[in-house]
Amino acid sequence: MRAKAFIAAALAASLLSISAPARAGEDYGIGRPATSEEIAGWNIDVAPDGAGLPPGQGSVAQGAQIFADKCAACHGDHGQGKPMDALAGGAGTIATPKPVKTVGSYWPYATTLYDFIHRAMPFNAPQSLSPDEVYAVSAYVLFLNHLVPADAILDAKTLPKVAMPNRDAFVSAFTPAPGKAP
Amino acid sequence: MVRRYTNKSASRREILTGAASLAGAALAASTAEAETPTSNLPPGVPEWQQQPGAEVMSPPYGQPSPFEAGVIRRERTGGSPYPTRQAAVSLTPLQDLHGIITPNGLHYERHHGGVPAIDPAQHRLIIHGLVDRPMIFTMADILRFPATSRLHFLECSGNTQNWGKPDAALTVQDTHGLLSCCEWTGVPLKTVLDAVGVRDEARWMLAEGADSAAMTRSIPIEKAFDDALLAYAQNGERLRPEQGYPLRLLLPGYEGNTSVKWLRRLKLGEAPWQTREETSKYSWIMPDGSVRQFNFVMEAKSVITSPSGGQKLAEPGFHEISGVAWSGHGKVTRVEVSTDGGGAWSDAALQEPVLPKCLTRFRLPWRWPGGPALLSSRATDETGAVQPSREALLKQRDARSYYHYNAIQNWQVAADGAVTNAG
């Protein structure tokens, strides 16, 4: 008798829990915590303040060699473009009727160059360059735009400090709603 | 003479050869469309009625009639402006579509590093940054969350390049084909963000794709918590590879590029990341030389799809003028149509459903008297925004802004009925 009552009660309880509706904002218990190793492998973004830049360094001279080997075929020997985007030139043209947009003339942050080359270039083998190689080839592209000297060596400290001429022209068209975010 | 087959009397062999010859006849007819055998027209009994047709499941995944073989995505008339075919676009054939839904195989494409071939069993979404619990989700996990379906358009930021002198040869596929509309199914992003616990300091979210471009855009947190969707299905079936299979972000009303495909990572942070796609691209130069970035919402816009560039009105008389209207700000409330280049405007009928951030089909009956006509449409949305004329838009900004061209489209009808792009 007792056992029967117990089973009935357990059954009722389990039925209750089965039918309890999940509420909005509730923890559904779906997914699992991401490990720091998993996050580290994919956490490749670089912010304008340099957050996310890895240890390592590269010089303009090293970058010239990498560029000749891995970039020039698509972007031109001196980054002048053809067949793909020009990476150098166009200085002072942005506010004219015929703007020539390049890394040097248009881009507001040097950190974007590191982020983009590492994630997406060379086009045929993205994410294949080591941090040293990305620093070096970034330095070379900036050198082609006369934004760093021929003997420049870039790393996580110096890259975010490279002054980009068109930086102050950028204005955000997005106005966040006032008050606390949702 | 009337021959009749029934399922009982026809042998399997007869059915098979019948199906094969039917397919053959269809192909032959499509190559020599003009020479329709007169015996297929009344009073004759058409050949396709004289024997049973193809079996079920021929093929298992149904395809359009071979007579519709011309209804395909295309690159721009006169050649693609892109040097590669992996970082390029293909355009939706708006002139051939009916209603508001874009069939999955005709959804426009814009890729920056080609279409990855992702095994869904090996796809993961990581959410981290300013969250209480950094989490990793499998596709099976994502499919367990409570889901929803919504109809929304997607428009590429660079759709409609009418800034300069109009090219008369362009069709509506060329001018407006970076526009599609589907029913999207997935998990409201808010549901998943609530599950990981977004911290108060978070103001922006980085969305990253698993394609070779590792596409990234910074998204305002307001949008992430508003109507953003983690979409895994499109028009009832799982996403097409070129639409982000197995998982994409869908940001209703925002420029297409922000709806990051092949979504693998969301990171919460305090400030935008200033990725290449929100600095070098998808930003624009204003006449004063300043550069505007984060131009998210696609503005009120409409276009007549029939009659449109490249078509020809066969004869004077009745023709329905029909097209689509949309706004990233909400619902379309009004579409006006002019047949005399903007002199007089008439209200077109808006076909239900009229939904926010979705294509709305409009229709207006028209009697073409013959002679030249200039057809235009003008949309108004629920915020009161009215689609501008080209002149009005050019007073705000010019070809240097490239993106977000939403001015009124005009189609020139010549005296012989030929329709061309008038910008």
Coordinates of C-alpha atoms in Angstrom, one line a residue:
Chain A
M1 CA 0.0 0.0 0.0
R2 CA 2.6 2.4 1.1
A3 CA 4.8 1.7 -1.9
K4 CA 1.8 2.2 -4.2
A5 CA 1.1 5.6 -2.7
F6 CA 4.7 6.6 -3.0
I7 CA 4.8 5.6 -6.6
A8 CA 1.6 7.6 -7.3
A9 CA 3.1 10.7 -5.6
A10 CA 6.3 10.4 -7.5
L11 CA 4.4 10.0 -10.7
A12 CA 2.3 13.0 -10.0
A13 CA 5.4 15.0 -9.2
S14 CA 7.2 14.0 -12.3
L15 CA 4.2 14.7 -14.5
L16 CA 4.1 18.2 -12.9
S17 CA 7.8 18.8 -13.7
I18 CA 7.3 17.5 -17.3
S19 CA 4.5 19.9 -18.0
A20 CA 6.0 23.0 -16.2
P21 CA 6.3 25.6 -19.0
A22 CA 9.7 27.3 -19.5
R23 CA 9.5 31.0 -18.9
A24 CA 11.1 33.8 -20.9
G25 CA 14.6 34.6 -19.6
E26 CA 14.8 31.2 -18.0
D27 CA 18.0 29.1 -18.1
Y28 CA 17.0 26.3 -20.5
G29 CA 20.0 24.3 -19.6
I30 CA 21.0 24.1 -23.2
G31 CA 24.7 24.2 -24.3
R32 CA 27.8 24.0 -22.1
P33 CA 30.4 26.4 -20.8
A34 CA 33.0 27.2 -23.4
T35 CA 36.5 26.4 -22.2
S36 CA 39.2 29.0 -22.3
E37 CA 41.2 27.0 -24.9
E38 CA 38.1 26.9 -27.2
I39 CA 37.6 30.7 -26.8
A40 CA 41.3 31.5 -27.3
G41 CA 41.4 29.7 -30.7
W42 CA 38.6 31.7 -32.1
N43 CA 39.0 35.0 -30.2
I44 CA 40.9 36.7 -33.1
D45 CA 39.4 40.2 -33.1
V46 CA 41.6 43.2 -32.5
A47 CA 40.1 46.4 -31.1
P48 CA 41.2 50.0 -31.8
D49 CA 42.9 50.2 -28.4
G50 CA 45.0 47.2 -29.3
A51 CA 43.1 44.7 -27.2
G52 CA 43.5 41.3 -28.8
L53 CA 46.9 42.0 -30.4
P54 CA 49.1 39.0 -29.7
P55 CA 52.8 39.0 -28.6
G56 CA 55.2 39.2 -31.5
Q57 CA 56.7 41.9 -33.8
G58 CA 57.6 42.5 -37.4
S59 CA 59.7 45.0 -39.4
V60 CA 59.0 46.8 -42.6
A61 CA 61.9 44.9 -44.2
Q62 CA 60.5 41.5 -43.3
G63 CA 57.1 42.7 -44.4
A64 CA 58.4 43.7 -47.9
Q65 CA 59.6 40.1 -48.4
I66 CA 56.3 38.5 -47.2
F67 CA 54.3 41.0 -49.4
A68 CA 56.3 40.1 -52.5
D69 CA 55.8 36.4 -51.8
K70 CA 52.1 36.4 -50.7
C71 CA 50.3 39.6 -51.6
A72 CA 51.9 41.4 -54.6
A73 CA 50.3 39.0 -57.2
C74 CA 46.9 40.3 -56.2
H75 CA 47.5 43.8 -54.8
G76 CA 50.5 44.9 -57.0
D77 CA 54.2 45.1 -56.2
H78 CA 53.8 48.3 -54.2
G79 CA 50.2 47.8 -53.1
Q80 CA 49.0 50.0 -56.0
G81 CA 46.2 47.5 -56.7
K82 CA 45.2 45.4 -59.8
P83 CA 43.7 43.0 -60.0
M84 CA 42.5 43.5 -56.4
D85 CA 42.0 46.5 -54.1
A86 CA 44.8 49.1 -54.0
L87 CA 46.3 49.1 -50.5
A88 CA 48.4 52.3 -50.9
G89 CA 48.1 55.8 -52.4
G90 CA 45.2 58.3 -52.6
A91 CA 46.6 60.5 -49.8
G92 CA 44.5 63.7 -49.5
T93 CA 41.9 62.6 -52.0
I94 CA 39.0 61.6 -49.7
A95 CA 37.4 65.0 -49.5
T96 CA 37.8 65.6 -53.3
P97 CA 35.3 64.7 -56.1
K98 CA 37.4 61.7 -57.0
P99 CA 38.4 59.9 -53.8
V100 CA 40.9 57.1 -53.9
K101 CA 40.1 54.9 -50.8
T102 CA 43.1 52.9 -49.5
V103 CA 44.4 51.8 -46.2
G104 CA 46.5 55.0 -46.0
S105 CA 44.0 57.5 -47.4
Y106 CA 40.8 56.2 -45.8
W107 CA 41.1 53.7 -43.0
P108 CA 40.7 55.2 -39.5
Y109 CA 42.6 52.6 -37.4
A110 CA 45.8 50.7 -38.0
T111 CA 44.5 47.9 -35.7
T112 CA 41.9 47.1 -38.4
L113 CA 44.8 46.2 -40.8
Y114 CA 46.2 43.6 -38.4
D115 CA 42.7 42.2 -37.7
F116 CA 41.8 41.9 -41.3
I117 CA 45.0 40.6 -42.7
H118 CA 45.1 37.9 -40.0
R119 CA 41.5 36.8 -40.5
A120 CA 41.1 37.1 -44.2
M121 CA 44.4 37.4 -46.1
P122 CA 46.1 36.1 -48.1
F123 CA 42.8 35.5 -49.8
N124 CA 43.8 32.0 -50.9
A125 CA 45.1 31.0 -47.4
P126 CA 43.5 33.0 -44.6
Q127 CA 44.6 32.6 -41.0
S128 CA 47.9 31.1 -42.2
L129 CA 50.2 33.9 -41.2
S130 CA 52.0 33.9 -37.8
P131 CA 51.6 37.0 -35.6
D132 CA 55.2 38.1 -36.5
E133 CA 54.3 37.9 -40.2
V134 CA 51.1 39.9 -39.8
Y135 CA 52.9 42.6 -37.8
A136 CA 55.6 42.7 -40.5
V137 CA 53.2 42.8 -43.5
S138 CA 51.1 45.4 -41.7
A139 CA 54.2 47.5 -41.2
Y140 CA 55.0 47.2 -44.9
V141 CA 51.5 48.3 -46.0
L142 CA 51.7 51.3 -43.6
F143 CA 55.2 52.1 -44.9
L144 CA 53.9 52.0 -48.5
N145 CA 51.5 54.7 -47.4
H146 CA 54.3 56.8 -45.7
L147 CA 52.7 56.3 -42.3
V148 CA 55.7 54.6 -40.7
P149 CA 59.5 54.9 -41.5
A150 CA 61.5 52.3 -43.4
D151 CA 63.1 51.1 -40.1
A152 CA 59.8 50.7 -38.2
I153 CA 59.1 47.6 -36.1
L154 CA 55.5 47.1 -35.1
D155 CA 54.1 45.2 -32.1
A156 CA 51.1 45.2 -29.8
K157 CA 52.3 48.5 -28.2
T158 CA 53.3 50.5 -31.4
L159 CA 50.7 49.4 -33.9
P160 CA 47.7 51.0 -32.2
K161 CA 49.7 54.3 -32.0
V162 CA 50.2 54.7 -35.7
A163 CA 48.4 57.9 -36.6
M164 CA 45.9 57.4 -39.5
P165 CA 45.3 60.6 -41.5
N166 CA 41.6 60.1 -42.1
R167 CA 40.8 59.1 -38.5
D168 CA 39.0 62.3 -37.5
A169 CA 36.7 62.3 -40.6
F170 CA 34.8 59.2 -39.3
V171 CA 31.5 60.0 -37.7
S172 CA 29.1 57.3 -36.3
A173 CA 25.6 57.6 -37.8
F174 CA 24.2 55.3 -35.0
T175 CA 22.9 57.0 -31.9
P176 CA 22.3 54.6 -29.0
A177 CA 19.0 54.9 -27.2
P178 CA 19.4 56.9 -24.0
G179 CA 19.6 55.1 -20.6
K180 CA 20.7 51.7 -19.7
A181 CA 21.1 49.0 -22.4
P182 CA 18.5 46.3 -22.3
Chain B
M1 CA -8.5 10.4 -82.1
V2 CA -8.4 10.1 -78.4
R3 CA -6.0 7.7 -76.7
R4 CA -6.4 7.0 -73.0
Y5 CA -4.1 5.3 -70.6
T6 CA -5.2 4.3 -67.1
N7 CA -2.8 3.2 -64.4
K8 CA -4.2 -0.3 -64.7
S9 CA -3.8 -0.7 -68.4
A10 CA -0.4 0.9 -68.9
S11 CA 2.5 -1.3 -68.3
R12 CA 5.4 0.0 -66.2
R13 CA 7.5 0.1 -69.4
E14 CA 5.0 2.3 -71.2
I15 CA 4.8 4.7 -68.2
L16 CA 8.6 5.0 -68.2
T17 CA 9.0 5.7 -71.9
G18 CA 6.0 8.0 -71.7
A19 CA 7.8 10.0 -69.0
A20 CA 11.0 10.1 -70.9
S21 CA 9.4 11.3 -74.1
L22 CA 7.5 13.9 -72.2
A23 CA 10.7 15.3 -70.8
G24 CA 12.3 15.2 -74.2
A25 CA 9.3 17.1 -75.7
A26 CA 9.6 19.7 -73.0
L27 CA 13.2 20.4 -73.7
A28 CA 12.7 20.5 -77.5
A29 CA 9.8 22.9 -77.0
S30 CA 11.9 25.1 -74.8
T31 CA 14.7 25.4 -77.5
A32 CA 12.2 26.1 -80.3
E33 CA 9.5 28.0 -78.3
A34 CA 7.9 29.7 -81.3
E35 CA 7.1 26.5 -83.2
T36 CA 4.4 25.2 -80.8
P37 CA 2.8 22.2 -82.6
T38 CA -0.7 23.3 -83.4
S39 CA -2.1 19.9 -82.4
N40 CA -1.5 20.8 -78.8
L41 CA -3.9 23.7 -79.0
P42 CA -7.7 23.5 -79.1
P43 CA -9.5 21.8 -80.6
G44 CA -6.6 19.2 -80.5
V45 CA -5.8 17.1 -77.5
P46 CA -2.3 18.1 -76.2
E47 CA 0.3 15.4 -76.3
W48 CA 0.9 15.7 -72.6
Q49 CA -2.6 14.7 -72.0
Q50 CA -2.5 11.5 -74.1
Q51 CA -0.4 9.5 -71.6
P52 CA 0.5 9.7 -67.9
G53 CA 3.3 12.1 -67.0
A54 CA 6.4 11.7 -64.9
E55 CA 6.4 9.5 -61.8
V56 CA 6.4 10.9 -58.3
M57 CA 9.8 12.0 -57.1
S58 CA 11.1 12.9 -60.5
P59 CA 13.2 14.3 -59.0
P60 CA 12.9 13.8 -55.2
Y61 CA 13.7 17.5 -54.6
G62 CA 11.4 19.3 -57.0
Q63 CA 12.7 21.6 -59.6
P64 CA 11.0 24.4 -61.6
S65 CA 9.6 23.6 -65.0
P66 CA 12.3 23.4 -67.8
F67 CA 10.3 26.3 -69.4
E68 CA 11.4 28.5 -66.4
A69 CA 15.1 27.9 -67.0
G70 CA 15.6 31.6 -67.6
V71 CA 14.5 32.5 -64.1
I72 CA 17.9 32.5 -62.4
R73 CA 20.3 34.6 -60.4
R74 CA 22.6 36.6 -62.6
E75 CA 25.7 38.8 -62.4
R76 CA 25.3 42.4 -63.6
T77 CA 24.5 42.9 -67.3
G78 CA 27.7 44.0 -68.9
G79 CA 29.9 42.0 -66.5
S80 CA 30.6 41.7 -62.8
P81 CA 32.5 44.7 -61.3
Y82 CA 34.4 42.3 -59.0
P83 CA 37.8 40.8 -59.9
T84 CA 37.1 37.4 -58.1
R85 CA 34.0 35.2 -58.2
Q86 CA 34.3 34.4 -54.5
A87 CA 34.1 38.0 -53.3
A88 CA 31.3 38.9 -55.5
V89 CA 27.5 39.2 -55.9
S90 CA 24.6 37.5 -57.7
L91 CA 21.2 39.2 -58.2
T92 CA 17.6 38.1 -57.7
P93 CA 15.4 38.0 -60.8
L94 CA 12.8 40.4 -59.4
Q95 CA 11.1 40.8 -62.8
D96 CA 10.2 37.1 -62.7
L97 CA 8.9 36.9 -59.1
H98 CA 5.3 37.0 -57.9
G99 CA 4.1 38.0 -54.5
I100 CA 6.7 38.8 -51.8
I101 CA 8.6 35.6 -51.2
T102 CA 12.0 34.9 -52.8
P103 CA 12.5 31.1 -53.6
N104 CA 15.6 29.9 -51.8
G105 CA 17.5 29.2 -55.0
L106 CA 16.9 32.7 -56.2
H107 CA 18.0 34.6 -53.0
Y108 CA 20.7 37.1 -53.9
E109 CA 24.3 36.4 -52.9
R110 CA 27.0 38.6 -51.5
H111 CA 30.1 36.8 -50.3
H112 CA 33.5 38.1 -49.3
G113 CA 35.3 34.7 -49.3
G114 CA 33.1 32.3 -51.2
V115 CA 30.6 29.8 -49.8
P116 CA 32.0 27.5 -47.1
A117 CA 31.0 23.8 -47.1
I118 CA 30.2 23.4 -43.4
D119 CA 29.3 20.1 -41.8
P120 CA 26.6 21.1 -39.3
A121 CA 27.8 18.4 -36.8
Q122 CA 31.1 20.2 -36.6
H123 CA 29.7 23.7 -36.5
R124 CA 29.8 25.6 -33.2
L125 CA 28.6 29.0 -31.9
I126 CA 30.6 30.5 -29.1
I127 CA 29.2 33.4 -27.1
H128 CA 31.7 35.2 -24.8
G129 CA 33.1 38.6 -23.8
L130 CA 31.0 40.6 -21.3
V131 CA 28.8 37.7 -20.3
D132 CA 28.3 35.9 -17.0
R133 CA 28.7 32.4 -18.6
P134 CA 30.7 32.0 -21.8
M135 CA 28.9 29.2 -23.7
I136 CA 29.4 27.0 -26.7
F137 CA 26.4 25.6 -28.6
T138 CA 26.1 22.8 -31.2
M139 CA 23.5 23.0 -33.9
A140 CA 21.5 20.4 -32.0
D141 CA 21.5 22.8 -29.0
I142 CA 20.4 25.8 -31.1
L143 CA 17.5 23.7 -32.5
R144 CA 16.3 22.9 -28.9
F145 CA 15.6 26.6 -28.0
P146 CA 12.0 27.9 -28.5
A147 CA 11.8 29.1 -32.0
T148 CA 9.9 31.6 -34.1
S149 CA 9.3 32.3 -37.8
R150 CA 9.2 35.8 -39.3
L151 CA 9.0 37.2 -42.8
H152 CA 11.7 39.8 -43.6
F153 CA 13.5 41.3 -46.5
L154 CA 17.3 41.4 -46.8
E155 CA 18.8 44.2 -48.9
C156 CA 22.5 44.6 -49.6
S157 CA 23.8 48.0 -48.6
G158 CA 25.1 48.6 -52.2
N159 CA 21.8 47.7 -54.0
T160 CA 20.8 50.1 -56.8
Q161 CA 23.8 52.0 -58.3
N162 CA 21.8 54.8 -59.9
W163 CA 24.0 57.6 -58.8
G164 CA 25.3 58.4 -62.2
K165 CA 23.9 58.6 -65.7
P166 CA 21.4 55.7 -66.1
D167 CA 22.4 52.7 -68.2
A168 CA 19.3 52.1 -70.4
A169 CA 20.2 48.4 -70.8
L170 CA 19.8 47.5 -67.1
T171 CA 16.9 45.3 -65.9
V172 CA 15.3 45.5 -62.4
Q173 CA 17.5 42.4 -61.6
D174 CA 20.5 44.6 -62.3
T175 CA 19.3 47.7 -60.5
H176 CA 17.5 46.2 -57.5
G177 CA 18.4 42.5 -57.5
L178 CA 20.4 42.7 -54.2
L179 CA 17.0 42.3 -52.5
S180 CA 15.2 39.2 -51.4
C181 CA 12.5 38.3 -48.9
C182 CA 12.0 35.0 -47.0
E183 CA 10.3 33.5 -44.0
W184 CA 13.2 33.0 -41.5
T185 CA 13.0 30.5 -38.6
G186 CA 15.3 30.5 -35.7
V187 CA 15.8 31.4 -32.1
P188 CA 15.3 35.0 -30.9
L189 CA 18.8 36.1 -30.1
K190 CA 17.5 37.6 -26.8
T191 CA 16.6 34.1 -25.6
V192 CA 20.2 32.9 -26.0
L193 CA 21.7 36.2 -24.7
D194 CA 19.5 35.9 -21.6
A195 CA 20.8 32.4 -21.1
V196 CA 24.5 33.5 -21.1
G197 CA 23.8 36.6 -19.0
V198 CA 24.9 39.7 -20.7
R199 CA 26.6 42.2 -18.4
D200 CA 25.4 45.8 -17.9
E201 CA 28.5 47.3 -19.5
A202 CA 28.0 45.5 -22.8
R203 CA 27.0 48.0 -25.5
W204 CA 28.1 46.3 -28.7
M205 CA 28.2 42.7 -30.0
L206 CA 30.7 41.4 -32.5
A207 CA 29.3 38.8 -34.9
E208 CA 31.8 36.6 -36.8
G209 CA 31.3 34.1 -39.6
A210 CA 33.0 30.8 -40.2
D211 CA 33.7 31.6 -43.9
S212 CA 37.2 32.2 -45.2
A213 CA 36.6 36.0 -44.8
A214 CA 35.7 35.4 -41.1
M215 CA 33.2 38.2 -41.7
T216 CA 32.8 40.5 -38.8
R217 CA 30.5 43.3 -37.9
S218 CA 29.8 45.2 -34.7
I219 CA 26.1 45.3 -33.8
P220 CA 24.5 47.7 -31.3
I221 CA 23.3 45.8 -28.2
E222 CA 19.8 47.4 -28.7
K223 CA 19.4 45.5 -31.9
A224 CA 20.7 42.2 -30.5
F225 CA 18.0 42.4 -27.8
D226 CA 15.3 43.7 -30.1
D227 CA 14.3 41.6 -33.1
A228 CA 17.6 39.8 -34.0
L229 CA 17.2 36.1 -34.9
L230 CA 19.7 33.2 -34.9
A231 CA 18.2 31.8 -38.1
Y232 CA 18.7 28.2 -39.2
A233 CA 15.8 27.9 -41.7
Q234 CA 14.5 29.8 -44.7
N235 CA 11.1 29.3 -46.4
G236 CA 10.5 26.2 -44.4
E237 CA 13.8 24.3 -45.1
R238 CA 17.2 24.6 -43.5
L239 CA 19.3 27.6 -44.8
R240 CA 20.9 27.2 -48.2
P241 CA 24.8 27.1 -48.0
E242 CA 25.0 30.5 -49.7
Q243 CA 22.7 31.9 -47.1
G244 CA 24.8 30.9 -44.2
Y245 CA 24.1 27.1 -43.6
P246 CA 23.9 26.0 -40.9
L247 CA 23.4 29.2 -38.9
R248 CA 23.2 32.9 -39.6
L249 CA 22.4 36.1 -37.8
L250 CA 19.3 37.9 -39.1
L251 CA 18.9 41.6 -38.3
P252 CA 15.6 42.7 -39.7
G253 CA 15.7 46.0 -41.6
Y254 CA 19.5 46.4 -41.2
E255 CA 21.8 46.4 -44.3
G256 CA 22.4 42.8 -45.5
N257 CA 26.1 42.6 -44.5
T258 CA 25.3 42.8 -40.8
S259 CA 23.2 39.6 -41.0
V260 CA 26.5 37.6 -40.7
K261 CA 26.3 34.2 -42.4
W262 CA 27.9 31.0 -41.1
L263 CA 27.8 32.5 -37.6
R264 CA 30.4 31.0 -35.3
R265 CA 31.0 33.6 -32.6
L266 CA 29.3 36.4 -30.8
K267 CA 31.4 38.6 -28.5
L268 CA 29.9 41.2 -26.2
G269 CA 31.9 44.4 -25.6
E270 CA 31.8 48.1 -24.7
A271 CA 32.7 49.6 -28.0
P272 CA 32.6 48.7 -31.7
W273 CA 35.6 46.8 -33.0
Q274 CA 36.0 49.0 -36.2
T275 CA 36.3 46.0 -38.4
R276 CA 37.3 46.3 -42.1
E277 CA 33.6 45.9 -43.0
E278 CA 32.5 48.9 -41.0
T279 CA 35.5 51.2 -41.8
S280 CA 36.9 50.5 -45.3
K281 CA 33.5 49.3 -46.5
Y282 CA 29.9 50.0 -45.6
S283 CA 30.9 53.6 -44.7
W284 CA 30.4 56.6 -46.9
I285 CA 31.9 59.9 -47.8
M286 CA 29.6 62.9 -47.4
P287 CA 29.9 65.9 -49.6
D288 CA 31.8 67.8 -46.9
G289 CA 34.5 65.0 -46.8
S290 CA 33.4 63.5 -43.5
V291 CA 32.8 59.7 -43.4
R292 CA 29.6 58.2 -42.0
Q293 CA 29.8 54.7 -40.6
F294 CA 27.2 52.4 -38.9
N295 CA 24.5 53.3 -41.4
F296 CA 22.4 50.3 -40.3
V297 CA 18.8 50.8 -41.3
M298 CA 17.7 50.4 -45.0
E299 CA 15.4 53.3 -45.8
A300 CA 11.9 53.4 -47.4
K301 CA 12.1 52.2 -51.0
S302 CA 10.1 50.7 -53.8
V303 CA 10.5 49.5 -57.4
I304 CA 8.1 48.6 -60.2
T305 CA 9.0 45.1 -61.3
S306 CA 6.4 44.8 -64.1
P307 CA 6.7 46.4 -66.5
S308 CA 10.4 46.9 -66.0
G309 CA 13.7 47.3 -67.9
G310 CA 14.2 44.8 -70.8
Q311 CA 10.4 43.9 -71.0
K312 CA 8.1 45.0 -73.8
L313 CA 4.4 45.9 -73.7
A314 CA 2.9 43.8 -76.5
E315 CA 0.0 46.2 -77.3
P316 CA -1.8 49.2 -75.9
G317 CA -4.6 48.4 -73.4
F318 CA -4.7 46.9 -70.0
H319 CA -1.5 46.3 -68.1
E320 CA -1.2 45.9 -64.3
I321 CA 1.7 47.9 -62.8
S322 CA 3.1 45.8 -60.0
G323 CA 6.2 46.0 -57.8
V324 CA 7.5 45.7 -54.2
A325 CA 8.0 48.3 -51.5
W326 CA 9.9 48.0 -48.2
S327 CA 11.4 49.8 -45.3
G328 CA 13.9 48.8 -42.6
H329 CA 12.0 51.1 -40.2
G330 CA 8.8 49.1 -40.2
K331 CA 5.7 48.8 -42.3
V332 CA 5.0 50.3 -45.7
T333 CA 1.9 52.5 -45.4
R334 CA 1.6 53.9 -48.9
V335 CA 2.9 53.4 -52.5
E336 CA 2.1 55.9 -55.2
V337 CA 2.6 55.3 -58.8
S338 CA 3.1 57.8 -61.6
T339 CA 2.9 57.0 -65.4
D340 CA 4.0 60.5 -66.5
G341 CA 7.3 60.9 -64.8
G342 CA 6.0 62.3 -61.5
G343 CA 3.4 64.7 -62.7
A344 CA 0.4 62.9 -61.3
W345 CA 0.5 60.2 -58.6
S346 CA -2.1 57.5 -57.9
D347 CA -2.3 55.3 -54.8
A348 CA -1.5 51.6 -55.6
A349 CA -3.3 48.8 -53.7
L350 CA -1.1 47.2 -51.0
Q351 CA -1.5 43.5 -51.1
E352 CA -1.8 41.7 -47.7
P353 CA 0.1 40.7 -45.8
V354 CA 1.7 44.1 -45.1
L355 CA 4.4 43.3 -42.5
P356 CA 7.1 45.3 -40.9
K357 CA 10.6 45.1 -42.5
C358 CA 9.2 42.9 -45.2
L359 CA 8.5 43.3 -48.9
T360 CA 5.0 44.6 -49.6
R361 CA 3.5 43.8 -53.1
F362 CA 1.7 46.7 -54.7
R363 CA -0.5 46.8 -57.7
L364 CA -2.2 49.4 -59.9
P365 CA -4.4 48.8 -62.9
W366 CA -3.3 50.7 -65.9
R367 CA -4.4 51.3 -69.5
W368 CA -1.5 52.1 -71.7
P369 CA -2.8 54.4 -74.4
G370 CA 0.3 53.7 -76.5
G371 CA 3.0 56.3 -76.9
P372 CA 5.8 57.1 -74.4
A373 CA 5.3 56.8 -70.6
L374 CA 7.5 57.2 -67.6
L375 CA 6.7 54.8 -64.8
S376 CA 7.7 55.5 -61.2
S377 CA 6.8 54.4 -57.7
R378 CA 7.2 56.1 -54.4
A379 CA 7.0 54.4 -51.0
T380 CA 6.0 55.9 -47.6
D381 CA 6.7 54.0 -44.3
E382 CA 5.0 54.0 -40.9
T383 CA 7.5 56.6 -39.6
G384 CA 6.3 59.0 -42.3
A385 CA 9.5 58.7 -44.4
V386 CA 8.8 59.2 -48.1
Q387 CA 11.1 57.7 -50.7
P388 CA 13.0 60.6 -52.2
S389 CA 13.5 61.6 -55.9
R390 CA 17.0 61.2 -57.3
E391 CA 17.4 65.0 -57.2
A392 CA 16.4 65.1 -53.6
L393 CA 18.8 62.3 -52.6
L394 CA 21.6 63.9 -54.6
K395 CA 21.2 67.1 -52.5
Q396 CA 22.0 65.0 -49.4
R397 CA 24.9 63.0 -50.7
D398 CA 26.3 61.8 -54.0
A399 CA 28.0 58.8 -55.8
R400 CA 30.8 59.0 -53.3
S401 CA 28.5 57.6 -50.7
Y402 CA 27.8 54.5 -52.9
Y403 CA 25.7 52.7 -50.3
H404 CA 22.0 53.0 -49.4
Y405 CA 20.7 54.4 -52.7
N406 CA 16.9 54.5 -52.1
A407 CA 15.6 57.1 -54.6
I408 CA 12.6 56.6 -56.9
Q409 CA 13.2 54.3 -59.8
N410 CA 11.9 55.4 -63.3
W411 CA 11.2 53.1 -66.2
Q412 CA 10.9 54.6 -69.7
V413 CA 8.2 53.0 -71.9
A414 CA 8.9 53.8 -75.6
A415 CA 6.1 54.3 -78.2
D416 CA 6.7 50.7 -79.4
G417 CA 6.3 49.4 -75.8
A418 CA 10.0 48.7 -75.1
V419 CA 10.8 49.4 -71.4
T420 CA 14.3 50.7 -70.4
N421 CA 16.0 52.0 -67.3
A422 CA 15.7 55.7 -66.8
G423 CA 17.5 55.8 -63.4

